[in-house]
């Protein structure tokens, strides 16, 4: 099988209630700039990144896919995924201008499309190709009830609905608002409403300074939260290490880290407890696997961030022994051929061949901004 053509796309899917916010970001659409990789066998692989749907930036990613990496892929055998990843990753005119950022996101989308093709060619869902088991339990935690722009009552009632009507046993709440007391009040209200057996994750999206984090995150232990995510600035290894030594609540991070070597620095420093790689922020599934292996070897659980809205990560969680807990956000649910499916708080192992990344025809027509 040979690669014959690359066809970029830019999907912009509306988010819940027209707009969400955390302490650092606010957005109205989720972006999925990506690529269809066509072959002479008639099979097509799909891969995409995850963005805040900023069209000018998404166009840079799509352009990088088509015009920087594209010529390196034409005529190649897409089954040689790891060799192609090495070839693209080490292509000096591209890494010279970016070993992270746009070039990395573009490479991630391509790598995912190649794995999608490989699984489709084998006639297997990706998790099966990677040696996973359908008997494995992959718990879902839902982030879509805890946005910082939801009024307190809305957040409490959304979280109650997710638990009582949709069967989740874990939810994530955004913190890092202007008032630490208000943050703590919101977490306390949800804990009181959900009771002691439900898991609550908290996420400050890199907002706090180290002393703010020591003070506010230090008090989260009163509400038995599972973790505090991105308490301080994303890249600060030493700050997270010092915080981890100071507070009792475990630290989760990784959604803003682009490379496996950056994860290595956090893991070796003892600056992270729950490792959160994202295959669409790293250079795809190939680099995600490197991070998951590293975490597993350090006895750290991997709870991926879902820039892909879990379409790919559900497969990776059924396949990798470090993963048993996976975020869920529903924004691509209506736009994928085989949307991730959760029953009674657990992911159902997908059966369709591929990586779960094939958009519907309607998505490619209605929300494609290419
Ligand atoms: Mg987060």
CSV table of N, CA, C and O in Angstrom, one decimal, residues 178-272:
chain,number,residue,atom,x,y,z
A,178,UNK,N,-10.9,34.2,40.3
A,178,UNK,CA,-10.3,35.4,41.0
A,178,UNK,C,-10.2,35.2,42.5
A,178,UNK,O,-9.4,35.8,43.1
A,179,UNK,N,-11.2,34.5,43.1
A,179,UNK,CA,-11.2,34.4,44.6
A,179,UNK,C,-10.9,32.9,45.0
A,179,UNK,O,-11.7,32.0,44.7
A,180,UNK,N,-9.9,32.7,45.8
A,180,UNK,CA,-9.6,31.3,46.3
A,180,UNK,C,-10.7,30.8,47.2
A,180,UNK,O,-11.1,29.7,47.1
A,181,UNK,N,-11.3,31.7,47.9
A,181,UNK,CA,-12.5,31.3,48.8
A,181,UNK,C,-13.6,30.8,48.0
A,181,UNK,O,-14.3,29.8,48.3
A,182,UNK,N,-13.9,31.5,46.8
A,182,UNK,CA,-15.0,31.1,46.0
A,182,UNK,C,-14.6,29.7,45.3
A,182,UNK,O,-15.5,28.8,45.2
A,183,UNK,N,-13.4,29.5,44.9
A,183,UNK,CA,-12.9,28.2,44.4
A,183,UNK,C,-13.3,27.1,45.4
A,183,UNK,O,-13.9,26.1,45.1
A,184,UNK,N,-12.9,27.3,46.7
A,184,UNK,CA,-13.1,26.3,47.7
A,184,UNK,C,-14.6,26.1,48.0
A,184,UNK,O,-15.0,25.0,48.2
A,185,UNK,N,-15.3,27.2,47.9
A,185,UNK,CA,-16.8,27.1,48.2
A,185,UNK,C,-17.4,26.2,47.1
A,185,UNK,O,-18.3,25.4,47.4
A,186,UNK,N,-17.0,26.4,45.9
A,186,UNK,CA,-17.6,25.6,44.8
A,186,UNK,C,-17.2,24.1,44.9
A,186,UNK,O,-18.1,23.2,44.7
A,187,UNK,N,-16.0,23.8,45.3
A,187,UNK,CA,-15.6,22.4,45.5
A,187,UNK,C,-16.4,21.8,46.6
A,187,UNK,O,-16.9,20.7,46.6
A,188,UNK,N,-16.5,22.6,47.7
A,188,UNK,CA,-17.2,22.1,48.9
A,188,UNK,C,-18.7,21.8,48.5
A,188,UNK,O,-19.2,20.8,49.0
A,189,UNK,N,-19.3,22.7,47.7
A,189,UNK,CA,-20.7,22.5,47.4
A,189,UNK,C,-20.9,21.3,46.6
A,189,UNK,O,-21.9,20.5,46.8
A,190,UNK,N,-20.0,21.0,45.7
A,190,UNK,CA,-20.2,19.8,44.8
A,190,UNK,C,-19.9,18.5,45.7
A,190,UNK,O,-20.6,17.5,45.6
A,191,UNK,N,-18.9,18.6,46.6
A,191,UNK,CA,-18.6,17.4,47.4
A,191,UNK,C,-19.9,17.2,48.3
A,191,UNK,O,-20.3,16.0,48.5
A,192,UNK,N,-20.5,18.2,48.8
A,192,UNK,CA,-21.6,18.0,49.7
A,192,UNK,C,-22.8,17.4,48.9
A,192,UNK,O,-23.5,16.5,49.3
A,193,UNK,N,-23.0,17.9,47.6
A,193,UNK,CA,-24.1,17.4,46.8
A,193,UNK,C,-23.9,16.0,46.3
A,193,UNK,O,-24.8,15.2,46.2
A,194,UNK,N,-22.6,15.6,46.1
A,194,UNK,CA,-22.4,14.2,45.5
A,194,UNK,C,-22.1,13.2,46.5
A,194,UNK,O,-22.2,12.0,46.2
A,195,UNK,N,-21.7,13.6,47.7
A,195,UNK,CA,-21.4,12.6,48.8
A,195,UNK,C,-20.0,12.1,48.7
A,195,UNK,O,-19.2,12.5,47.8
A,196,UNK,N,-19.6,11.3,49.7
A,196,UNK,CA,-18.2,10.9,49.8
A,196,UNK,C,-17.6,9.9,48.9
A,196,UNK,O,-16.4,9.8,48.7
A,197,UNK,N,-18.5,9.2,48.2
A,197,UNK,CA,-17.9,8.0,47.4
A,197,UNK,C,-17.6,8.4,45.9
A,197,UNK,O,-17.0,7.7,45.2
A,198,UNK,N,-18.0,9.6,45.5
A,198,UNK,CA,-17.8,10.1,44.1
A,198,UNK,C,-16.4,10.8,44.1
A,198,UNK,O,-16.0,11.5,45.0
A,199,UNK,N,-15.6,10.5,43.0
A,199,UNK,CA,-14.3,11.1,42.9
A,199,UNK,C,-14.4,12.5,42.3
A,199,UNK,O,-15.2,12.7,41.3
A,200,UNK,N,-13.7,13.5,42.8
A,200,UNK,CA,-13.7,14.8,42.3
A,200,UNK,C,-12.3,15.2,42.0
A,200,UNK,O,-11.4,15.1,42.8
A,201,UNK,N,-12.1,15.6,40.7
A,201,UNK,CA,-10.8,16.1,40.3
A,201,UNK,C,-10.9,17.6,40.2
A,201,UNK,O,-11.9,18.2,39.9
A,202,UNK,N,-9.8,18.3,40.4
A,202,UNK,CA,-9.8,19.8,40.3
A,202,UNK,C,-8.7,20.2,39.4
A,202,UNK,O,-7.6,19.5,39.2
A,203,UNK,N,-8.9,21.4,38.7
A,203,UNK,CA,-8.0,21.8,37.6
A,203,UNK,C,-7.8,23.3,37.6
A,203,UNK,O,-8.8,24.0,37.4
A,204,UNK,N,-6.6,23.8,37.9
A,204,UNK,CA,-6.4,25.2,37.9
A,204,UNK,C,-5.8,25.8,36.6
A,204,UNK,O,-5.6,27.0,36.5
A,205,UNK,N,-5.6,24.9,35.6
A,205,UNK,CA,-5.1,25.3,34.3
A,205,UNK,C,-3.9,26.3,34.4
A,205,UNK,O,-3.8,27.3,33.6
A,206,UNK,N,-3.0,26.0,35.3
A,206,UNK,CA,-1.7,26.8,35.3
A,206,UNK,C,-1.8,28.2,35.9
A,206,UNK,O,-0.9,29.0,35.7
A,207,UNK,N,-2.9,28.5,36.6
A,207,UNK,CA,-3.2,29.9,36.9
A,207,UNK,C,-2.4,30.4,38.1
A,207,UNK,O,-2.0,31.6,38.2
A,208,UNK,N,-2.1,29.6,39.1
A,208,UNK,CA,-1.6,30.1,40.4
A,208,UNK,C,0.0,30.3,40.3
A,208,UNK,O,0.7,29.6,39.6
A,209,UNK,N,0.4,31.2,41.2
A,209,UNK,CA,1.8,31.3,41.5
A,209,UNK,C,2.1,30.2,42.5
A,209,UNK,O,1.2,29.6,43.1
A,210,UNK,N,3.4,29.9,42.8
A,210,UNK,CA,3.7,28.8,43.8
A,210,UNK,C,3.1,29.1,45.2
A,210,UNK,O,2.4,28.2,45.7
A,211,UNK,N,3.2,30.3,45.7
A,211,UNK,CA,2.6,30.5,47.0
A,211,UNK,C,1.1,30.4,47.0
A,211,UNK,O,0.5,29.9,48.0
A,212,UNK,N,0.5,30.9,45.9
A,212,UNK,CA,-1.0,30.8,45.8
A,212,UNK,C,-1.4,29.3,45.8
A,212,UNK,O,-2.4,28.9,46.4
A,213,UNK,N,-0.6,28.5,45.1
A,213,UNK,CA,-0.9,27.1,45.0
A,213,UNK,C,-0.7,26.4,46.3
A,213,UNK,O,-1.5,25.5,46.7
A,214,UNK,N,0.3,26.8,47.0
A,214,UNK,CA,0.6,26.2,48.4
A,214,UNK,C,-0.6,26.4,49.3
A,214,UNK,O,-1.1,25.5,50.0
A,215,UNK,N,-1.1,27.7,49.2
A,215,UNK,CA,-2.2,28.1,50.1
A,215,UNK,C,-3.5,27.5,49.7
A,215,UNK,O,-4.2,26.8,50.5
A,216,UNK,N,-3.9,27.6,48.4
A,216,UNK,CA,-5.2,27.2,48.0
A,216,UNK,C,-5.3,25.7,47.7
A,216,UNK,O,-6.2,25.0,48.2
A,217,UNK,N,-4.3,25.2,47.0
A,217,UNK,CA,-4.4,23.7,46.7
A,217,UNK,C,-4.2,22.9,48.0
A,217,UNK,O,-4.7,21.8,48.1
A,218,UNK,N,-3.4,23.5,48.9
A,218,UNK,CA,-3.2,22.9,50.2
A,218,UNK,C,-4.5,22.6,51.0
A,218,UNK,O,-4.6,21.7,51.7
A,219,UNK,N,-5.5,23.5,50.7
A,219,UNK,CA,-6.8,23.3,51.4
A,219,UNK,C,-7.7,22.3,50.7
A,219,UNK,O,-8.8,22.0,51.3
A,220,UNK,N,-7.4,21.9,49.5
A,220,UNK,CA,-8.3,21.0,48.8
A,220,UNK,C,-8.4,19.6,49.5
A,220,UNK,O,-9.3,18.9,49.2
A,221,UNK,N,-7.4,19.4,50.3
A,221,UNK,CA,-7.4,18.1,50.9
A,221,UNK,C,-8.6,17.9,51.8
A,221,UNK,O,-9.1,16.8,52.1
A,222,UNK,N,-9.2,19.0,52.3
A,222,UNK,CA,-10.4,19.0,53.1
A,222,UNK,C,-11.6,18.3,52.4
A,222,UNK,O,-12.5,17.9,53.0
A,223,UNK,N,-11.5,18.4,51.0
A,223,UNK,CA,-12.7,17.9,50.2
A,223,UNK,C,-12.3,16.6,49.5
A,223,UNK,O,-13.0,16.2,48.6
A,224,UNK,N,-11.3,16.0,49.9
A,224,UNK,CA,-10.9,14.7,49.4
A,224,UNK,C,-10.9,14.6,47.9
A,224,UNK,O,-11.4,13.8,47.3
A,225,UNK,N,-10.2,15.6,47.3
A,225,UNK,CA,-10.1,15.6,45.8
A,225,UNK,C,-9.0,14.6,45.4
A,225,UNK,O,-8.0,14.4,46.1
A,226,UNK,N,-9.3,14.0,44.2
A,226,UNK,CA,-8.3,13.0,43.7
A,226,UNK,C,-7.0,13.6,43.3
A,226,UNK,O,-5.9,13.1,43.5
A,227,UNK,N,-7.1,14.8,42.6
A,227,UNK,CA,-5.8,15.5,42.2
A,227,UNK,C,-6.1,17.0,42.0
A,227,UNK,O,-7.3,17.4,41.9
A,228,UNK,N,-5.1,17.8,42.1
A,228,UNK,CA,-5.1,19.2,41.5
A,228,UNK,C,-4.2,19.2,40.3
A,228,UNK,O,-3.1,18.7,40.3
A,229,UNK,N,-4.9,19.6,39.2
A,229,UNK,CA,-4.3,19.5,37.9
A,229,UNK,C,-3.7,20.9,37.5
A,229,UNK,O,-4.3,21.9,37.7
A,230,UNK,N,-2.5,20.9,36.9
A,230,UNK,CA,-1.8,22.1,36.4
A,230,UNK,C,-2.0,23.3,37.5
A,230,UNK,O,-2.5,24.3,37.1
A,231,UNK,N,-1.5,23.1,38.7
A,231,UNK,CA,-1.7,24.1,39.7
A,231,UNK,C,-0.9,25.4,39.3
A,231,UNK,O,-1.4,26.5,39.6
A,232,UNK,N,0.3,25.3,38.8
A,232,UNK,CA,1.1,26.4,38.4
A,232,UNK,C,1.5,26.3,36.9
A,232,UNK,O,1.2,25.4,36.3
A,233,UNK,N,2.4,27.3,36.5
A,233,UNK,CA,2.7,27.4,35.1
A,233,UNK,C,3.2,26.0,34.5
A,233,UNK,O,4.0,25.4,35.1
A,234,UNK,N,2.7,25.7,33.3
A,234,UNK,CA,2.8,24.4,32.7
A,234,UNK,C,4.3,23.9,32.6
A,234,UNK,O,4.5,22.7,32.9
A,235,UNK,N,5.2,24.7,32.3
A,235,UNK,CA,6.6,24.3,32.1
A,235,UNK,C,7.5,24.2,33.4
A,235,UNK,O,8.6,23.7,33.3
A,236,UNK,N,6.9,24.6,34.5
A,236,UNK,CA,7.8,24.8,35.7
A,236,UNK,C,8.0,23.5,36.5
A,236,UNK,O,7.3,23.2,37.4
A,237,UNK,N,9.1,22.8,36.1
A,237,UNK,CA,9.4,21.5,36.7
A,237,UNK,C,9.7,21.7,38.2
A,237,UNK,O,9.1,21.0,39.1
A,238,UNK,N,10.6,22.6,38.5
A,238,UNK,CA,11.0,22.8,39.9
A,238,UNK,C,9.9,23.3,40.8
A,238,UNK,O,9.8,22.9,41.9
A,239,UNK,N,9.1,24.2,40.3
A,239,UNK,CA,7.9,24.7,41.1
A,239,UNK,C,7.0,23.6,41.4
A,239,UNK,O,6.5,23.5,42.6
A,240,UNK,N,6.7,22.7,40.5
A,240,UNK,CA,5.8,21.6,40.8
A,240,UNK,C,6.4,20.6,41.7
A,240,UNK,O,5.8,20.0,42.6
A,241,UNK,N,7.7,20.4,41.6
A,241,UNK,CA,8.4,19.5,42.6
A,241,UNK,C,8.3,20.1,44.0
A,241,UNK,O,8.0,19.3,44.9
A,242,UNK,N,8.5,21.4,44.1
A,242,UNK,CA,8.4,22.0,45.5
A,242,UNK,C,7.0,21.9,46.0
A,242,UNK,O,6.8,21.6,47.2
A,243,UNK,N,6.0,22.1,45.1
A,243,UNK,CA,4.6,22.0,45.5
A,243,UNK,C,4.3,20.5,46.0
A,243,UNK,O,3.6,20.3,47.0
A,244,UNK,N,4.7,19.6,45.2
A,244,UNK,CA,4.5,18.2,45.5
A,244,UNK,C,5.0,17.8,46.9
A,244,UNK,O,4.5,16.9,47.5
A,245,UNK,N,6.1,18.4,47.3
A,245,UNK,CA,6.7,18.1,48.6
A,245,UNK,C,5.9,18.8,49.7
A,245,UNK,O,6.1,18.5,50.9
A,246,UNK,N,5.1,19.8,49.3
A,246,UNK,CA,4.4,20.7,50.3
A,246,UNK,C,3.0,20.3,50.6
A,246,UNK,O,2.5,20.4,51.8
A,247,UNK,N,2.2,19.9,49.6
A,247,UNK,CA,0.8,19.6,49.8
A,247,UNK,C,0.5,18.1,49.8
A,247,UNK,O,1.4,17.3,49.3
A,248,UNK,N,-0.6,17.7,50.3
A,248,UNK,CA,-1.0,16.3,50.4
A,248,UNK,C,-1.8,15.8,49.2
A,248,UNK,O,-1.9,14.6,48.9
A,249,UNK,N,-2.4,16.7,48.5
A,249,UNK,CA,-3.2,16.3,47.3
A,249,UNK,C,-2.2,16.0,46.1
A,249,UNK,O,-1.4,16.8,45.8
A,250,UNK,N,-2.4,14.9,45.4
A,250,UNK,CA,-1.6,14.6,44.3
A,250,UNK,C,-1.7,15.6,43.2
A,250,UNK,O,-2.7,16.3,43.0
A,251,UNK,N,-0.6,15.7,42.4
A,251,UNK,CA,-0.6,16.6,41.3
A,251,UNK,C,-0.7,15.9,39.9
A,251,UNK,O,-0.1,14.9,39.7
A,252,UNK,N,-1.6,16.4,39.1
A,252,UNK,CA,-1.7,15.9,37.7
A,252,UNK,C,-1.3,17.0,36.7
A,252,UNK,O,-1.5,18.2,36.9
A,253,UNK,N,-0.7,16.6,35.6
A,253,UNK,CA,-0.3,17.5,34.6
A,253,UNK,C,0.2,16.8,33.3
A,253,UNK,O,0.4,15.6,33.4
A,254,UNK,N,0.3,17.5,32.3
A,254,UNK,CA,0.8,17.0,31.0
A,254,UNK,C,0.1,17.5,29.8
A,254,UNK,O,0.7,17.3,28.7
A,255,UNK,N,-1.1,18.1,29.9
A,255,UNK,CA,-1.8,18.4,28.6
A,255,UNK,C,-1.0,19.5,27.8
A,255,UNK,O,-1.3,19.7,26.7
A,256,UNK,N,-0.1,20.3,28.5
A,256,UNK,CA,0.6,21.3,27.8
A,256,UNK,C,2.0,20.9,27.4
A,256,UNK,O,2.8,21.8,26.9
A,257,UNK,N,2.4,19.7,27.7
A,257,UNK,CA,3.8,19.3,27.4
A,257,UNK,C,3.8,18.6,26.0
A,257,UNK,O,3.1,17.7,25.7
A,258,UNK,N,4.8,19.1,25.2
A,258,UNK,CA,4.9,18.7,23.8
A,258,UNK,C,5.7,17.4,23.6
A,258,UNK,O,5.6,16.8,22.6
A,259,UNK,N,6.7,17.2,24.5
A,259,UNK,CA,7.6,16.1,24.1
A,259,UNK,C,7.8,15.1,25.3
A,259,UNK,O,7.6,15.4,26.4
A,260,UNK,N,8.2,13.9,24.9
A,260,UNK,CA,8.5,12.8,25.8
A,260,UNK,C,9.6,13.3,26.8
A,260,UNK,O,9.5,12.9,28.0
A,261,UNK,N,10.6,14.0,26.3
A,261,UNK,CA,11.7,14.4,27.2
A,261,UNK,C,11.2,15.4,28.3
A,261,UNK,O,11.8,15.4,29.4
A,262,UNK,N,10.2,16.2,27.9
A,262,UNK,CA,9.7,17.1,28.9
A,262,UNK,C,9.0,16.3,30.0
A,262,UNK,O,9.1,16.6,31.2
A,263,UNK,N,8.2,15.3,29.6
A,263,UNK,CA,7.6,14.4,30.6
A,263,UNK,C,8.7,13.7,31.5
A,263,UNK,O,8.5,13.6,32.7
A,264,UNK,N,9.8,13.3,30.9
A,264,UNK,CA,10.8,12.6,31.6
A,264,UNK,C,11.3,13.5,32.7
A,264,UNK,O,11.5,13.1,33.9
A,265,UNK,N,11.5,14.8,32.4
A,265,UNK,CA,12.0,15.8,33.4
A,265,UNK,C,11.0,15.9,34.6
A,265,UNK,O,11.5,15.9,35.8
A,266,UNK,N,9.7,16.0,34.4
A,266,UNK,CA,8.7,16.0,35.5
A,266,UNK,C,8.7,14.8,36.3
A,266,UNK,O,8.7,14.8,37.5
A,267,UNK,N,8.7,13.6,35.6
A,267,UNK,CA,8.7,12.3,36.3
A,267,UNK,C,9.9,12.1,37.1
A,267,UNK,O,9.8,11.8,38.3
A,268,UNK,N,11.1,12.4,36.6
A,268,UNK,CA,12.3,12.2,37.3
A,268,UNK,C,12.5,13.1,38.5
A,268,UNK,O,13.1,12.8,39.5
A,269,UNK,N,11.9,14.3,38.4
A,269,UNK,CA,11.9,15.3,39.5
A,269,UNK,C,11.0,15.0,40.6
A,269,UNK,O,11.0,15.6,41.6
A,270,UNK,N,10.0,14.1,40.4
A,270,UNK,CA,9.0,13.8,41.4
A,270,UNK,C,8.0,15.0,41.4
A,270,UNK,O,7.4,15.3,42.4
A,271,UNK,N,7.7,15.6,40.2
A,271,UNK,CA,6.9,16.8,40.2
A,271,UNK,C,5.5,16.5,39.6
A,271,UNK,O,4.7,17.4,39.5
A,272,UNK,N,5.2,15.2,39.4
A,272,UNK,CA,3.9,14.8,38.9
A,272,UNK,C,3.5,13.4,39.5
A,272,UNK,O,4.4,12.6,39.7
